[in-house]
mmCIF file of the C-alpha atoms, coordinates in Angstrom:
data_MODEL
# 
_entry.id   MODEL 
# 
loop_
_atom_site.group_PDB 
_atom_site.id 
_atom_site.type_symbol 
_atom_site.label_atom_id 
_atom_site.label_alt_id 
_atom_site.label_comp_id 
_atom_site.label_asym_id 
_atom_site.label_entity_id 
_atom_site.label_seq_id 
_atom_site.pdbx_PDB_ins_code 
_atom_site.Cartn_x 
_atom_site.Cartn_y 
_atom_site.Cartn_z 
_atom_site.occupancy 
_atom_site.B_iso_or_equiv 
_atom_site.pdbx_formal_charge 
_atom_site.auth_seq_id 
_atom_site.auth_comp_id 
_atom_site.auth_asym_id 
_atom_site.auth_atom_id 
_atom_site.pdbx_PDB_model_num 
ATOM 1  C CA . UNK A 1 1  ? -53.998 -36.258 -105.171 1.00 0.00 ? 1  UNK A CA 1 
ATOM 2  C CA . UNK A 1 2  ? -55.921 -39.564 -105.022 1.00 0.00 ? 2  UNK A CA 1 
ATOM 3  C CA . UNK A 1 3  ? -56.403 -41.092 -101.612 1.00 0.00 ? 3  UNK A CA 1 
ATOM 4  C CA . UNK A 1 4  ? -57.603 -44.543 -101.379 1.00 0.00 ? 4  UNK A CA 1 
ATOM 5  C CA . UNK A 1 5  ? -61.038 -45.315 -99.899  1.00 0.00 ? 5  UNK A CA 1 
ATOM 6  C CA . UNK A 1 6  ? -59.789 -46.881 -96.862  1.00 0.00 ? 6  UNK A CA 1 
ATOM 7  C CA . UNK A 1 7  ? -57.440 -44.487 -95.702  1.00 0.00 ? 7  UNK A CA 1 
ATOM 8  C CA . UNK A 1 8  ? -60.286 -41.707 -96.175  1.00 0.00 ? 8  UNK A CA 1 
ATOM 9  C CA . UNK A 1 9  ? -62.229 -43.830 -94.012  1.00 0.00 ? 9  UNK A CA 1 
ATOM 10 C CA . UNK A 1 10 ? -59.472 -43.897 -91.355  1.00 0.00 ? 10 UNK A CA 1 
ATOM 11 C CA . UNK A 1 11 ? -58.945 -40.169 -91.248  1.00 0.00 ? 11 UNK A CA 1 
ATOM 12 C CA . UNK A 1 12 ? -62.785 -39.570 -90.999  1.00 0.00 ? 12 UNK A CA 1 
ATOM 13 C CA . UNK A 1 13 ? -63.105 -42.046 -88.083  1.00 0.00 ? 13 UNK A CA 1 
ATOM 14 C CA . UNK A 1 14 ? -60.063 -40.847 -86.174  1.00 0.00 ? 14 UNK A CA 1 
ATOM 15 C CA . UNK A 1 15 ? -61.478 -37.172 -86.681  1.00 0.00 ? 15 UNK A CA 1 
ATOM 16 C CA . UNK A 1 16 ? -64.641 -37.924 -85.470  1.00 0.00 ? 16 UNK A CA 1 
ATOM 17 C CA . UNK A 1 17 ? -63.593 -39.835 -82.447  1.00 0.00 ? 17 UNK A CA 1 
ATOM 18 C CA . UNK A 1 18 ? -61.049 -37.252 -81.413  1.00 0.00 ? 18 UNK A CA 1 
ATOM 19 C CA . UNK A 1 19 ? -63.829 -34.358 -81.746  1.00 0.00 ? 19 UNK A CA 1 
ATOM 20 C CA . UNK A 1 20 ? -66.165 -36.648 -79.486  1.00 0.00 ? 20 UNK A CA 1 
ATOM 21 C CA . UNK A 1 21 ? -63.230 -36.939 -76.901  1.00 0.00 ? 21 UNK A CA 1 
ATOM 22 C CA . UNK A 1 22 ? -62.432 -33.443 -76.929  1.00 0.00 ? 22 UNK A CA 1 
ATOM 23 C CA . UNK A 1 23 ? -66.196 -32.252 -76.404  1.00 0.00 ? 23 UNK A CA 1 
ATOM 24 C CA . UNK A 1 24 ? -66.219 -35.024 -73.700  1.00 0.00 ? 24 UNK A CA 1 
ATOM 25 C CA . UNK A 1 25 ? -63.492 -33.535 -71.700  1.00 0.00 ? 25 UNK A CA 1 
ATOM 26 C CA . UNK A 1 26 ? -64.707 -30.113 -72.078  1.00 0.00 ? 26 UNK A CA 1 
ATOM 27 C CA . UNK A 1 27 ? -68.041 -31.060 -70.916  1.00 0.00 ? 27 UNK A CA 1 
ATOM 28 C CA . UNK A 1 28 ? -66.827 -32.928 -67.897  1.00 0.00 ? 28 UNK A CA 1 
ATOM 29 C CA . UNK A 1 29 ? -64.333 -29.873 -67.051  1.00 0.00 ? 29 UNK A CA 1 
ATOM 30 C CA . UNK A 1 30 ? -67.349 -27.390 -67.343  1.00 0.00 ? 30 UNK A CA 1 
ATOM 31 C CA . UNK A 1 31 ? -69.748 -29.655 -65.203  1.00 0.00 ? 31 UNK A CA 1 
ATOM 32 C CA . UNK A 1 32 ? -67.478 -30.831 -62.546  1.00 0.00 ? 32 UNK A CA 1 
ATOM 33 C CA . UNK A 1 33 ? -64.961 -27.999 -62.197  1.00 0.00 ? 33 UNK A CA 1 
ATOM 34 C CA . UNK A 1 34 ? -64.780 -25.723 -58.976  1.00 0.00 ? 34 UNK A CA 1 
ATOM 35 C CA . UNK A 1 35 ? -62.465 -22.881 -58.180  1.00 0.00 ? 35 UNK A CA 1 
ATOM 36 C CA . UNK A 1 36 ? -59.950 -25.076 -56.609  1.00 0.00 ? 36 UNK A CA 1 
ATOM 37 C CA . UNK A 1 37 ? -59.834 -27.590 -59.138  1.00 0.00 ? 37 UNK A CA 1 
ATOM 38 C CA . UNK A 1 38 ? -61.844 -30.511 -60.496  1.00 0.00 ? 38 UNK A CA 1 
ATOM 39 C CA . UNK A 1 39 ? -64.028 -32.636 -58.178  1.00 0.00 ? 39 UNK A CA 1 
ATOM 40 C CA . UNK A 1 40 ? -63.411 -36.342 -57.530  1.00 0.00 ? 40 UNK A CA 1 
ATOM 41 C CA . UNK A 1 41 ? -66.356 -37.415 -59.534  1.00 0.00 ? 41 UNK A CA 1 
ATOM 42 C CA . UNK A 1 42 ? -65.066 -35.396 -62.654  1.00 0.00 ? 42 UNK A CA 1 
ATOM 43 C CA . UNK A 1 43 ? -61.808 -37.347 -62.207  1.00 0.00 ? 43 UNK A CA 1 
ATOM 44 C CA . UNK A 1 44 ? -63.726 -40.381 -62.359  1.00 0.00 ? 44 UNK A CA 1 
ATOM 45 C CA . UNK A 1 45 ? -65.539 -39.393 -65.585  1.00 0.00 ? 45 UNK A CA 1 
ATOM 46 C CA . UNK A 1 46 ? -62.349 -38.173 -67.216  1.00 0.00 ? 46 UNK A CA 1 
ATOM 47 C CA . UNK A 1 47 ? -60.880 -41.579 -66.783  1.00 0.00 ? 47 UNK A CA 1 
ATOM 48 C CA . UNK A 1 48 ? -64.009 -43.284 -68.189  1.00 0.00 ? 48 UNK A CA 1 
ATOM 49 C CA . UNK A 1 49 ? -63.504 -40.668 -71.235  1.00 0.00 ? 49 UNK A CA 1 
ATOM 50 C CA . UNK A 1 50 ? -60.264 -41.881 -71.769  1.00 0.00 ? 50 UNK A CA 1 
ATOM 51 C CA . UNK A 1 51 ? -60.771 -45.493 -71.762  1.00 0.00 ? 51 UNK A CA 1 
ATOM 52 C CA . UNK A 1 52 ? -63.989 -45.035 -73.892  1.00 0.00 ? 52 UNK A CA 1 
ATOM 53 C CA . UNK A 1 53 ? -61.738 -43.114 -76.274  1.00 0.00 ? 53 UNK A CA 1 
ATOM 54 C CA . UNK A 1 54 ? -59.006 -46.023 -76.518  1.00 0.00 ? 54 UNK A CA 1 
ATOM 55 C CA . UNK A 1 55 ? -61.631 -48.642 -76.799  1.00 0.00 ? 55 UNK A CA 1 
ATOM 56 C CA . UNK A 1 56 ? -63.701 -46.631 -79.578  1.00 0.00 ? 56 UNK A CA 1 
ATOM 57 C CA . UNK A 1 57 ? -60.479 -46.198 -81.577  1.00 0.00 ? 57 UNK A CA 1 
ATOM 58 C CA . UNK A 1 58 ? -59.445 -49.891 -81.224  1.00 0.00 ? 58 UNK A CA 1 
ATOM 59 C CA . UNK A 1 59 ? -62.829 -51.008 -82.276  1.00 0.00 ? 59 UNK A CA 1 
ATOM 60 C CA . UNK A 1 60 ? -62.838 -48.586 -85.232  1.00 0.00 ? 60 UNK A CA 1 
ATOM 61 C CA . UNK A 1 61 ? -59.186 -49.836 -86.196  1.00 0.00 ? 61 UNK A CA 1 
ATOM 62 C CA . UNK A 1 62 ? -60.247 -53.389 -85.958  1.00 0.00 ? 62 UNK A CA 1 
ATOM 63 C CA . UNK A 1 63 ? -63.416 -52.846 -87.926  1.00 0.00 ? 63 UNK A CA 1 
ATOM 64 C CA . UNK A 1 64 ? -61.520 -50.741 -90.694  1.00 0.00 ? 64 UNK A CA 1 
ATOM 65 C CA . UNK A 1 65 ? -58.805 -53.694 -90.983  1.00 0.00 ? 65 UNK A CA 1 
ATOM 66 C CA . UNK A 1 66 ? -61.365 -56.278 -91.629  1.00 0.00 ? 66 UNK A CA 1 
ATOM 67 C CA . UNK A 1 67 ? -62.842 -54.289 -94.034  1.00 0.00 ? 67 UNK A CA 1 
ATOM 68 C CA . UNK A 1 68 ? -59.362 -53.903 -95.855  1.00 0.00 ? 68 UNK A CA 1 
ATOM 69 C CA . UNK A 1 69 ? -59.153 -57.623 -96.393  1.00 0.00 ? 69 UNK A CA 1 
# 
């Protein structure tokens, strides 16, 4: 099975950013959790992680699409 180079880069980038996102969420959950739930500051950091993940994926997709041309 021969995968084109650009598709391989897309797969690697997606897996890398998803891994960073999961590690960030686990770190935030461990740092800001309490017995009753997550702290308010932790909620803010989770939102930042989600927005950062979306921006990182959009930027990576844009750069890879420019590379495709």
